[in-house]
Amino acid sequence: MEEIKLMKGNEAIAHAAIRYGADGYFGYPITPQSEIMETLMAEMPWETTGMVVLQAESEVAAINMVYGGAASGKRAMTSSSSPGISLKLEGISYIAGAELPCLIVNVMRGGPGLGTIQPSQADYFQTVKGGGHGDYRLITLAPYSVQEMADFVALGFDLAFKYSNPSMILADGIIGQMMEKVVLPPYRPRKTEAEIRLESPWATQGRLKGNKVNVVTSLELDPALMEENNNRFQAKYRRIEETEVLYEEFCCEDAQYLLIAFGSSARICQKTVELARSEGLRVGLLRPITLWPFPKKAIESYASCVKGMLSVELNAGQMVEDVRLAVNGKVKVEHFGRLGGIVFTPDEILIALKEKIL
Amino acid sequence: MKQEIIIAGFGGQGVLSMGKILAYSGLMEGMEVSWMPSYGPEQRGGTANVTVILSDSPISSPILNEYDVAIILNQPSMDKFESRVKPGGILIYDGYGINGEIKRKDIRVYRVDAMDAATEMKNEKAFNMLILGGLLKIVPIVKMENVLLGLKKSLPERHHKLIPMNEAAIKKGMEIICEM
């Protein structure tokens, strides 16, 4: 049995990446996620699995190194926090446009601008509605525990390779900085060049004898062909929406009121559910695990059986728009949030629920 | 069994590392644990705090509005957290760091003169372990053997020679804590 360890969410991501058999990590330090690269540097995986760990000269350089690594069929990843992710968006759009798999981690902090280093969830729109230019989507996973920080590295890479699409782990300063028990996944060997050739025939592996010439690009100057590309992307996005939705329900069976929250907010809301139920209020919690694809059908299914929904987010009201679209006016949906790095407490959410919904 | 604990003081007092040792001790005890630090620029002065939860059952929120136990090591932290101890809960403070009066009458208040004891021991780094000892005397949530295992786990190997000193400080803290 694997040993139970105690570590920060950021550290869990680093260990999980090595154990997954990632080929390369390219990053640039920023609070509150610097422990990801620090842990990777301390572990020195280049001496064991052969994984490259590189501190790039900037966030822009790091995401373009990921672009290059991904184009050669490698498991490449980067991580940053909100302002750094903004810098990476051009590269992310290119990677999505070139239909390449990679993993990006955003440990969100309060914005806008350089903002604060404290936790926030204000990059929801940026992540699930685009962020970079063009009609692309990021497969977005929202971990709510240190264990999920570790587990979602494999899930994110696997989904990225299944659909040739970038994946993002959207966490925040709470999940990144807190320590909890975690069981790390077992070690898997890195893919060999031959395995990559079989798995990703589009990969640019160099001009070895027998290799056909692969071209990886997001550029297509003929608009008719570019529309075809876009139609293919959209068909892929619909397939992802049909098959990859993940969510979790807490105390929803008999709920009269539903909290909707992701990531660290969902953890805090679990306590709010406990508090509410101790007062006799039948409150449940639905936690989207994939933010895109969004669990709209699951949320819609509660529209006719609850009296109201409260979308609880560390932002000014972003996911609440998707909740409202899902229920399409059938039930009252309100938002509660704190801004700029201030984190709500469980009782504060209960007070908001009483004021806005009950 | 569940203990929701806040430890708050100045950056540099060993607040976060004390919380870490407590969390590791809980891990050794087979409990569920969470350790949530304030992670601002506190290392360079200012206030630092950490929320540690030890529980027999899975932990929901790592962020709390009230605590079973508050360990308060300076006046700004007292001003912030005294009101957030649950009624009937426990407040432990260091006599050196607190100059105001404690207003709560519905909680149990304990004092550990850890700063004085650390000075007496000529080892100011023992400060946080003296406090931890005080806590463990009043709230024996983890066994001493697991605290020692926790120390071993949370300290890098090059510091393992300091474990006997830490153990002595914990025991001293257990002796000097007194109810107010």
Coordinates of C-alpha atoms in Angstrom, one line a residue:
Chain A
M1 CA 0.0 0.0 0.0
E2 CA 1.2 3.5 -0.9
E3 CA 2.2 5.6 2.1
I4 CA -0.1 8.4 3.2
K5 CA 1.8 11.7 3.0
L6 CA 1.0 15.2 4.3
M7 CA 1.7 17.9 1.7
K8 CA 0.6 21.1 0.1
G9 CA -1.6 21.0 -3.0
N10 CA 1.2 22.6 -5.0
E11 CA 3.7 19.9 -3.9
A12 CA 1.2 17.2 -4.7
I13 CA 1.0 18.4 -8.3
A14 CA 4.8 18.3 -8.7
H15 CA 5.1 14.7 -7.3
A16 CA 2.1 13.5 -9.4
A17 CA 3.7 15.0 -12.5
I18 CA 6.9 13.0 -12.0
R19 CA 5.0 9.8 -11.2
Y20 CA 2.7 10.2 -14.2
G21 CA 5.7 10.1 -16.5
A22 CA 5.5 13.7 -17.6
D23 CA 8.3 14.6 -20.0
G24 CA 8.7 18.3 -19.2
Y25 CA 7.7 21.1 -16.9
F26 CA 8.4 24.7 -18.0
G27 CA 7.5 27.5 -15.6
Y28 CA 8.2 30.9 -14.1
P29 CA 7.7 31.5 -10.4
I30 CA 4.7 33.3 -9.0
T31 CA 2.9 33.2 -5.6
P32 CA 0.8 31.2 -4.6
Q33 CA 2.1 28.3 -6.8
S34 CA 5.9 28.6 -6.7
E35 CA 6.1 25.3 -4.7
I36 CA 5.3 23.4 -7.9
M37 CA 8.5 24.3 -9.5
E38 CA 10.4 24.4 -6.2
T39 CA 9.4 20.8 -5.5
L40 CA 10.2 19.6 -9.0
M41 CA 13.7 21.2 -8.7
A42 CA 14.2 19.6 -5.3
E43 CA 13.1 16.2 -6.6
M44 CA 15.5 16.4 -9.6
P45 CA 13.4 14.1 -11.8
W46 CA 15.9 14.6 -14.7
E47 CA 18.2 12.2 -12.9
T48 CA 15.5 9.5 -12.4
T49 CA 12.7 9.6 -14.9
G50 CA 14.4 11.9 -17.3
M51 CA 11.8 14.6 -17.0
V52 CA 12.9 18.1 -17.9
V53 CA 12.3 20.9 -15.4
L54 CA 13.1 24.3 -16.6
Q55 CA 12.7 27.8 -15.3
A56 CA 12.0 29.8 -18.4
E57 CA 12.8 33.5 -18.8
S58 CA 9.2 34.4 -18.7
E59 CA 5.6 33.0 -18.7
V60 CA 5.4 33.6 -22.4
A61 CA 8.6 31.6 -23.0
A62 CA 7.3 28.8 -20.7
I63 CA 4.0 28.3 -22.6
N64 CA 5.8 28.3 -26.0
M65 CA 8.2 25.6 -24.6
V66 CA 5.1 23.6 -23.7
Y67 CA 3.8 24.2 -27.3
G68 CA 7.1 22.8 -28.7
G69 CA 7.1 19.9 -26.4
A70 CA 3.5 19.1 -27.1
A71 CA 4.1 19.3 -30.8
S72 CA 6.6 16.5 -30.5
G73 CA 4.0 14.3 -28.7
K74 CA 5.6 14.8 -25.3
R75 CA 3.7 15.2 -22.0
A76 CA 4.5 18.8 -21.4
M77 CA 3.1 21.1 -18.7
T78 CA 3.3 24.5 -17.1
S79 CA 1.9 26.2 -14.1
S80 CA 1.3 29.8 -13.0
S81 CA -1.1 32.1 -11.1
S82 CA -3.6 34.5 -12.6
P83 CA -1.3 37.3 -13.9
G84 CA 1.0 34.7 -15.4
I85 CA -1.8 32.8 -17.0
S86 CA -2.9 36.1 -18.7
L87 CA 0.6 36.2 -20.2
K88 CA 0.3 32.6 -21.4
L89 CA -3.1 33.0 -23.2
E90 CA -1.7 33.7 -26.6
G91 CA 0.3 30.5 -26.4
I92 CA -2.7 28.6 -25.1
S93 CA -4.8 29.7 -28.0
Y94 CA -2.1 28.6 -30.4
I95 CA -1.9 25.2 -28.7
A96 CA -5.7 24.8 -28.9
G97 CA -5.6 25.9 -32.5
A98 CA -2.9 23.4 -33.4
E99 CA -4.9 20.7 -31.5
L100 CA -2.1 19.8 -29.2
P101 CA -2.4 18.1 -25.8
C102 CA -0.8 19.7 -22.7
L103 CA -1.5 20.5 -19.1
I104 CA -1.7 24.0 -17.6
V105 CA -2.2 24.7 -13.9
N106 CA -3.6 28.0 -12.7
V107 CA -3.4 28.5 -8.9
M108 CA -5.6 31.6 -8.9
R109 CA -5.0 34.8 -6.9
G110 CA -7.0 38.0 -6.6
G111 CA -7.0 40.4 -9.5
P112 CA -7.4 42.2 -11.7
G113 CA -3.9 43.3 -12.6
L114 CA -1.1 42.3 -10.3
G115 CA -3.8 42.2 -7.6
T116 CA -3.0 40.3 -4.5
I117 CA -1.4 36.9 -3.7
Q118 CA -4.4 35.7 -1.7
P119 CA -6.9 33.1 -3.0
S120 CA -9.5 34.0 -5.7
Q121 CA -11.7 32.3 -8.3
A122 CA -12.0 35.3 -10.5
D123 CA -10.4 33.5 -13.6
Y124 CA -13.5 31.4 -14.2
F125 CA -14.6 33.4 -17.2
Q126 CA -11.0 33.6 -18.5
T127 CA -10.7 29.8 -18.4
V128 CA -14.1 28.5 -19.5
K129 CA -15.1 31.2 -21.9
G130 CA -11.9 31.5 -23.9
G131 CA -9.4 33.9 -22.5
G132 CA -7.2 33.8 -25.5
H133 CA -8.5 34.6 -29.0
G134 CA -10.7 32.4 -31.2
D135 CA -13.3 29.8 -30.6
Y136 CA -11.5 27.3 -28.5
R137 CA -12.2 25.5 -25.2
L138 CA -10.0 24.3 -22.4
I139 CA -10.9 21.1 -20.6
T140 CA -11.1 22.5 -17.1
L141 CA -10.7 20.5 -13.9
A142 CA -11.4 22.1 -10.5
P143 CA -9.8 20.2 -7.6
Y144 CA -11.2 20.7 -4.1
S145 CA -8.6 18.7 -2.1
V146 CA -4.9 18.0 -2.1
Q147 CA -5.7 14.5 -3.2
E148 CA -7.5 15.9 -6.3
M149 CA -4.5 18.1 -7.0
A150 CA -2.5 14.9 -7.3
D151 CA -5.1 12.9 -9.1
F152 CA -6.0 15.6 -11.7
V153 CA -2.5 15.6 -13.2
A154 CA -3.2 12.2 -14.7
L155 CA -6.8 13.0 -15.5
G156 CA -5.8 16.3 -17.2
F157 CA -3.1 14.7 -19.3
D158 CA -5.2 11.7 -20.2
L159 CA -8.1 13.9 -21.4
A160 CA -5.7 16.2 -23.2
F161 CA -4.3 13.2 -25.2
K162 CA -7.7 11.6 -25.7
Y163 CA -9.0 14.8 -27.4
S164 CA -5.7 16.5 -28.6
N165 CA -6.7 19.5 -26.6
P166 CA -5.1 21.5 -23.7
S167 CA -6.4 20.8 -20.2
M168 CA -6.3 23.1 -17.3
I169 CA -6.3 22.4 -13.6
L170 CA -8.0 25.5 -12.1
A171 CA -7.1 25.7 -8.4
D172 CA -6.6 28.6 -6.1
G173 CA -4.3 29.8 -3.3
I174 CA -6.2 27.8 -0.7
I175 CA -5.9 24.4 -2.3
G176 CA -2.4 25.2 -3.5
Q177 CA -1.1 26.2 0.0
M178 CA -3.1 24.0 2.4
M179 CA -1.6 20.7 3.6
E180 CA -3.7 17.5 3.7
K181 CA -3.3 13.8 3.5
V182 CA -2.6 12.5 0.1
V183 CA -1.8 9.1 -1.5
L184 CA 0.4 9.7 -4.5
P185 CA -0.3 7.8 -7.7
P186 CA 2.1 4.9 -8.6
Y187 CA 5.1 5.6 -10.9
R188 CA 4.5 5.1 -14.6
P189 CA 7.3 5.1 -17.2
R190 CA 7.6 7.9 -19.6
K191 CA 6.5 7.1 -23.2
T192 CA 9.2 6.0 -25.5
E193 CA 9.6 7.6 -29.0
A194 CA 8.1 4.5 -30.6
E195 CA 5.1 4.6 -28.3
I196 CA 4.6 8.3 -29.1
R197 CA 4.8 7.5 -32.8
L198 CA 2.0 5.0 -32.4
E199 CA -0.1 7.1 -30.0
S200 CA 0.3 10.5 -31.7
P201 CA 1.1 10.0 -35.4
W202 CA 0.9 13.8 -35.9
A203 CA 3.9 14.3 -33.6
T204 CA 7.0 16.1 -35.0
Q205 CA 9.7 13.7 -33.9
G206 CA 12.6 14.8 -36.1
R207 CA 13.7 13.7 -39.5
L208 CA 14.5 10.1 -38.6
K209 CA 14.5 7.5 -41.4
G210 CA 11.0 6.4 -42.2
N211 CA 9.3 9.4 -40.4
K212 CA 6.9 11.2 -42.5
V213 CA 7.0 15.0 -42.4
N214 CA 4.5 16.3 -39.9
V215 CA 3.5 19.9 -39.8
V216 CA 2.1 21.4 -36.6
T217 CA 0.5 24.8 -37.0
S218 CA -2.5 26.9 -36.0
L219 CA -2.2 29.0 -39.2
E220 CA -4.5 28.4 -42.2
L221 CA -4.8 31.3 -44.5
D222 CA -7.6 29.8 -46.6
P223 CA -10.8 30.8 -44.8
A224 CA -12.7 27.8 -46.2
L225 CA -10.1 25.4 -44.7
M226 CA -10.0 27.4 -41.5
E227 CA -13.8 27.1 -41.2
E228 CA -13.4 23.3 -41.7
N229 CA -10.8 23.3 -38.9
N230 CA -13.2 25.2 -36.7
N231 CA -16.0 22.8 -37.5
R232 CA -13.8 20.0 -36.5
F233 CA -12.9 21.7 -33.2
Q234 CA -16.5 22.3 -32.5
A235 CA -17.5 18.7 -33.2
K236 CA -14.8 17.7 -30.8
Y237 CA -16.0 20.1 -28.1
R238 CA -19.6 18.7 -28.4
R239 CA -18.2 15.2 -27.9
I240 CA -16.3 16.4 -24.8
E241 CA -19.5 18.0 -23.5
E242 CA -21.4 14.8 -24.0
T243 CA -18.9 12.4 -22.4
E244 CA -16.6 14.1 -19.9
V245 CA -18.8 16.0 -17.5
L246 CA -17.8 15.4 -13.8
Y247 CA -19.6 16.6 -10.7
E248 CA -20.3 15.6 -7.2
E249 CA -23.4 16.0 -5.0
F250 CA -23.5 16.4 -1.2
C251 CA -26.8 16.0 0.7
C252 CA -28.8 16.8 -2.4
E253 CA -31.4 14.0 -2.2
D254 CA -33.8 15.9 0.0
A255 CA -32.4 19.4 -0.5
Q256 CA -34.8 22.3 -0.7
Y257 CA -31.9 24.7 -1.4
L258 CA -28.9 24.1 -3.4
L259 CA -25.4 25.6 -3.1
I260 CA -23.3 25.4 -6.3
A261 CA -19.6 25.9 -5.8
F262 CA -16.3 24.6 -7.2
G263 CA -12.8 24.1 -5.8
S264 CA -12.0 25.5 -2.4
S265 CA -15.4 27.2 -2.2
A266 CA -17.0 23.8 -2.4
R267 CA -15.0 22.7 0.6
I268 CA -16.1 25.7 2.6
C269 CA -19.7 25.1 1.4
Q270 CA -19.6 21.6 2.8
K271 CA -19.3 23.1 6.2
T272 CA -22.2 25.5 5.4
V273 CA -24.3 22.5 4.6
E274 CA -23.5 21.0 8.0
L275 CA -24.3 24.2 9.7
A276 CA -27.6 24.6 7.8
R277 CA -28.7 21.1 8.5
S278 CA -28.0 21.5 12.2
E279 CA -30.6 24.3 12.1
G280 CA -33.0 22.0 10.2
L281 CA -32.5 23.7 6.8
R282 CA -32.4 21.1 4.0
V283 CA -29.4 22.5 2.1
G284 CA -27.4 20.5 -0.5
L285 CA -24.3 21.2 -2.5
L286 CA -23.5 20.4 -6.1
R287 CA -19.9 20.7 -7.0
P288 CA -18.9 20.9 -10.6
I289 CA -15.6 19.1 -11.0
T290 CA -15.3 19.9 -14.7
L291 CA -16.0 23.6 -15.2
W292 CA -15.9 23.0 -18.9
P293 CA -17.6 20.9 -19.9
F294 CA -20.1 22.3 -17.3
P295 CA -22.6 20.0 -15.6
K296 CA -25.6 21.8 -16.9
K297 CA -27.9 18.8 -17.1
A298 CA -27.2 17.8 -13.5
I299 CA -28.0 21.4 -12.4
E300 CA -31.1 21.6 -14.6
S301 CA -32.4 18.4 -13.0
Y302 CA -32.7 20.1 -9.7
A303 CA -34.5 23.2 -11.1
S304 CA -37.9 21.7 -10.5
C305 CA -37.2 20.2 -7.0
V306 CA -35.4 23.0 -5.1
K307 CA -36.7 26.4 -4.1
G308 CA -33.6 28.2 -5.0
M309 CA -29.9 28.0 -5.8
L310 CA -26.9 30.0 -4.6
S311 CA -23.7 30.1 -6.7
V312 CA -20.9 30.6 -4.2
E313 CA -17.7 31.8 -5.8
L314 CA -14.6 33.8 -4.8
N315 CA -15.4 36.4 -7.5
A316 CA -18.1 38.9 -8.4
G317 CA -20.4 36.4 -10.1
Q318 CA -19.1 34.3 -13.0
M319 CA -20.2 30.7 -12.7
V320 CA -23.6 32.0 -11.7
E321 CA -24.2 32.9 -15.3
D322 CA -23.7 29.2 -16.4
V323 CA -26.0 28.1 -13.5
R324 CA -28.7 30.5 -14.7
L325 CA -28.3 29.3 -18.3
A326 CA -28.6 25.7 -17.1
V327 CA -31.9 26.3 -15.2
N328 CA -33.2 28.8 -17.8
G329 CA -35.4 30.8 -15.4
K330 CA -37.1 27.8 -13.8
V331 CA -35.8 28.6 -10.4
K332 CA -34.3 31.5 -8.5
V333 CA -30.5 31.7 -8.8
E334 CA -28.4 34.2 -6.8
H335 CA -24.7 34.7 -6.3
F336 CA -22.6 35.2 -3.2
G337 CA -18.9 36.0 -3.3
R338 CA -16.0 37.8 -1.7
L339 CA -13.4 39.6 -3.8
G340 CA -9.8 40.5 -4.1
G341 CA -8.4 37.6 -2.0
I342 CA -10.8 37.8 0.9
V343 CA -12.2 34.3 1.6
F344 CA -15.7 33.7 2.9
T345 CA -16.3 31.7 6.1
P346 CA -18.9 28.9 6.3
D347 CA -21.3 31.0 8.4
E348 CA -21.1 33.9 6.1
I349 CA -22.4 31.7 3.3
L350 CA -25.3 30.6 5.4
I351 CA -26.2 34.2 6.2
A352 CA -26.1 35.0 2.5
L353 CA -28.3 32.0 1.7
K354 CA -30.9 33.2 4.1
E355 CA -30.8 36.7 2.9
K356 CA -30.8 36.0 -0.9
I357 CA -32.7 32.7 -1.3
L358 CA -34.9 31.7 1.7
Chain B
M1 CA -13.4 13.7 18.1
K2 CA -12.5 16.9 16.2
Q3 CA -10.4 19.8 17.2
E4 CA -10.5 23.0 15.2
I5 CA -7.4 25.0 16.2
I6 CA -6.0 28.4 15.2
I7 CA -2.5 29.4 16.1
A8 CA -1.7 33.1 15.6
G9 CA 1.2 35.4 16.3
F10 CA 4.1 37.3 14.7
G11 CA 5.9 35.9 11.7
G12 CA 9.1 34.2 12.9
Q13 CA 7.6 32.9 16.1
G14 CA 7.3 29.4 14.6
V15 CA 3.5 29.6 14.2
L16 CA 3.4 27.7 10.9
S17 CA 6.0 25.1 11.9
M18 CA 4.2 24.4 15.2
G19 CA 1.0 23.9 13.2
K20 CA 2.9 21.6 10.9
I21 CA 4.2 19.5 13.7
L22 CA 0.7 19.3 15.2
A23 CA -0.7 18.2 11.8
Y24 CA 2.1 15.6 11.3
S25 CA 1.3 14.3 14.8
G26 CA -2.3 13.9 13.9
L27 CA -1.3 12.1 10.7
M28 CA 0.8 9.7 12.9
E29 CA -2.2 9.2 15.1
G30 CA -4.2 8.1 12.0
M31 CA -6.5 11.1 12.0
E32 CA -7.7 13.3 9.2
V33 CA -5.8 16.6 9.2
S34 CA -5.8 19.9 7.4
W35 CA -3.2 22.7 7.7
M36 CA -4.2 26.1 6.2
P37 CA -1.6 28.9 6.6
S38 CA -1.9 32.6 6.0
Y39 CA 0.7 32.9 3.3
G40 CA 1.2 36.6 2.9
P41 CA 4.5 38.4 3.5
E42 CA 4.3 37.5 7.2
Q43 CA 7.7 35.7 7.3
R44 CA 9.2 39.2 7.3
G45 CA 7.2 40.4 10.3
G46 CA 3.5 41.2 10.8
T47 CA 0.9 38.6 11.9
A48 CA 1.0 35.0 10.8
N49 CA -1.6 32.4 11.5
V50 CA -2.5 28.8 10.7
T51 CA -5.7 26.8 11.0
V52 CA -5.1 23.1 12.0
I53 CA -8.0 20.7 12.1
L54 CA -7.6 17.2 13.5
S55 CA -10.5 14.9 13.2
D56 CA -11.7 11.3 13.2
S57 CA -13.9 12.0 10.2
P58 CA -13.3 13.7 6.8
I59 CA -12.7 17.4 7.1
S60 CA -15.0 19.8 5.2
S61 CA -13.9 23.4 5.3
P62 CA -10.2 24.2 6.0
I63 CA -11.3 27.8 6.7
L64 CA -13.4 28.4 9.8
N65 CA -15.3 31.2 11.5
E66 CA -14.9 29.9 15.0
Y67 CA -12.5 27.6 16.8
D68 CA -12.4 25.0 19.6
V69 CA -8.9 26.2 20.6
A70 CA -7.1 29.5 19.9
I71 CA -3.4 29.8 20.6
I72 CA -2.6 33.5 20.7
L73 CA 0.9 34.8 20.7
N74 CA 0.6 38.5 20.2
Q75 CA -1.9 41.3 20.9
P76 CA -3.0 41.9 17.3
S77 CA -3.9 38.3 17.0
M78 CA -5.8 38.5 20.3
D79 CA -7.8 41.4 19.0
K80 CA -8.6 39.4 15.9
F81 CA -9.3 35.9 17.3
E82 CA -10.5 36.2 20.9
S83 CA -14.1 36.7 19.8
R84 CA -13.9 33.7 17.5
V85 CA -13.4 31.0 20.1
K86 CA -16.5 28.8 20.4
P87 CA -18.4 29.3 23.7
G88 CA -16.9 26.8 26.1
G89 CA -13.8 26.7 24.0
I90 CA -10.2 27.2 25.0
L91 CA -7.8 30.1 24.7
I92 CA -4.1 29.7 25.3
Y93 CA -1.8 32.7 25.3
D94 CA 1.8 33.6 26.0
G95 CA 2.0 36.1 28.9
Y96 CA 4.9 38.0 27.2
G97 CA 3.1 38.8 24.0
I98 CA -0.3 40.0 25.5
N99 CA -0.7 43.3 27.2
G100 CA -4.5 43.8 27.1
E101 CA -7.1 42.2 29.2
I102 CA -9.0 39.1 28.1
K103 CA -12.7 39.9 27.9
R104 CA -14.3 36.6 27.3
K105 CA -15.9 35.0 30.4
D106 CA -17.5 32.0 28.6
I107 CA -14.3 30.2 27.6
R108 CA -11.4 28.5 29.5
V109 CA -8.3 30.7 29.4
Y110 CA -4.8 29.3 29.9
R111 CA -1.4 31.0 30.0
V112 CA 2.0 29.6 29.1
D113 CA 4.9 31.9 29.8
A114 CA 6.8 30.3 27.0
M115 CA 8.9 33.4 26.1
D116 CA 10.2 33.6 29.6
A117 CA 10.8 29.8 29.7
A118 CA 12.6 29.9 26.4
T119 CA 14.9 32.7 27.6
E120 CA 15.5 30.7 30.8
M121 CA 16.4 27.7 28.6
K122 CA 18.7 30.1 26.6
N123 CA 17.0 28.8 23.5
E124 CA 14.4 31.1 22.0
K125 CA 13.7 28.5 19.3
A126 CA 12.1 26.3 21.9
F127 CA 9.3 28.9 22.2
N128 CA 6.8 27.2 19.9
M129 CA 7.4 23.8 21.4
L130 CA 6.8 25.1 24.9
I131 CA 3.4 26.4 23.5
L132 CA 2.7 23.1 21.9
G133 CA 3.4 21.3 25.2
G134 CA 0.9 23.6 26.9
L135 CA -1.7 22.8 24.3
L136 CA -1.1 19.0 24.5
K137 CA -1.5 19.2 28.3
I138 CA -4.9 20.8 28.1
V139 CA -6.1 19.1 24.8
P140 CA -4.4 15.7 24.7
I141 CA -5.5 15.0 21.2
V142 CA -2.4 13.2 20.1
K143 CA -0.1 10.8 22.1
M144 CA 3.4 12.0 22.9
E145 CA 4.9 9.1 20.9
N146 CA 3.1 10.4 17.8
V147 CA 4.2 13.9 18.5
L148 CA 7.8 12.7 18.4
L149 CA 7.1 10.8 15.2
G150 CA 5.4 14.0 13.8
L151 CA 8.6 16.0 14.7
K152 CA 10.7 13.5 12.9
K153 CA 8.5 13.7 9.8
S154 CA 8.2 17.4 9.7
L155 CA 11.9 18.3 10.4
P156 CA 14.5 17.7 7.7
E157 CA 16.9 14.9 8.6
R158 CA 19.8 17.3 9.4
H159 CA 17.7 18.8 12.2
H160 CA 16.8 15.4 13.8
K161 CA 19.5 16.0 16.4
L162 CA 17.3 18.7 17.8
I163 CA 14.4 16.4 18.6
P164 CA 15.4 15.7 22.2
M165 CA 15.6 19.5 22.8
N166 CA 12.1 19.8 21.3
E167 CA 10.8 17.0 23.4
A168 CA 12.2 18.6 26.6
A169 CA 10.6 21.9 25.6
I170 CA 7.2 20.2 25.0
K171 CA 7.4 18.6 28.5
K172 CA 8.4 21.9 30.1
G173 CA 5.4 23.6 28.4
M174 CA 3.1 20.9 29.9
E175 CA 4.5 21.9 33.3
I176 CA 4.2 25.6 33.1
I177 CA 0.7 26.0 31.6
C178 CA -1.7 27.4 34.1
E179 CA -5.4 28.2 34.1
M180 CA -6.3 31.8 34.5

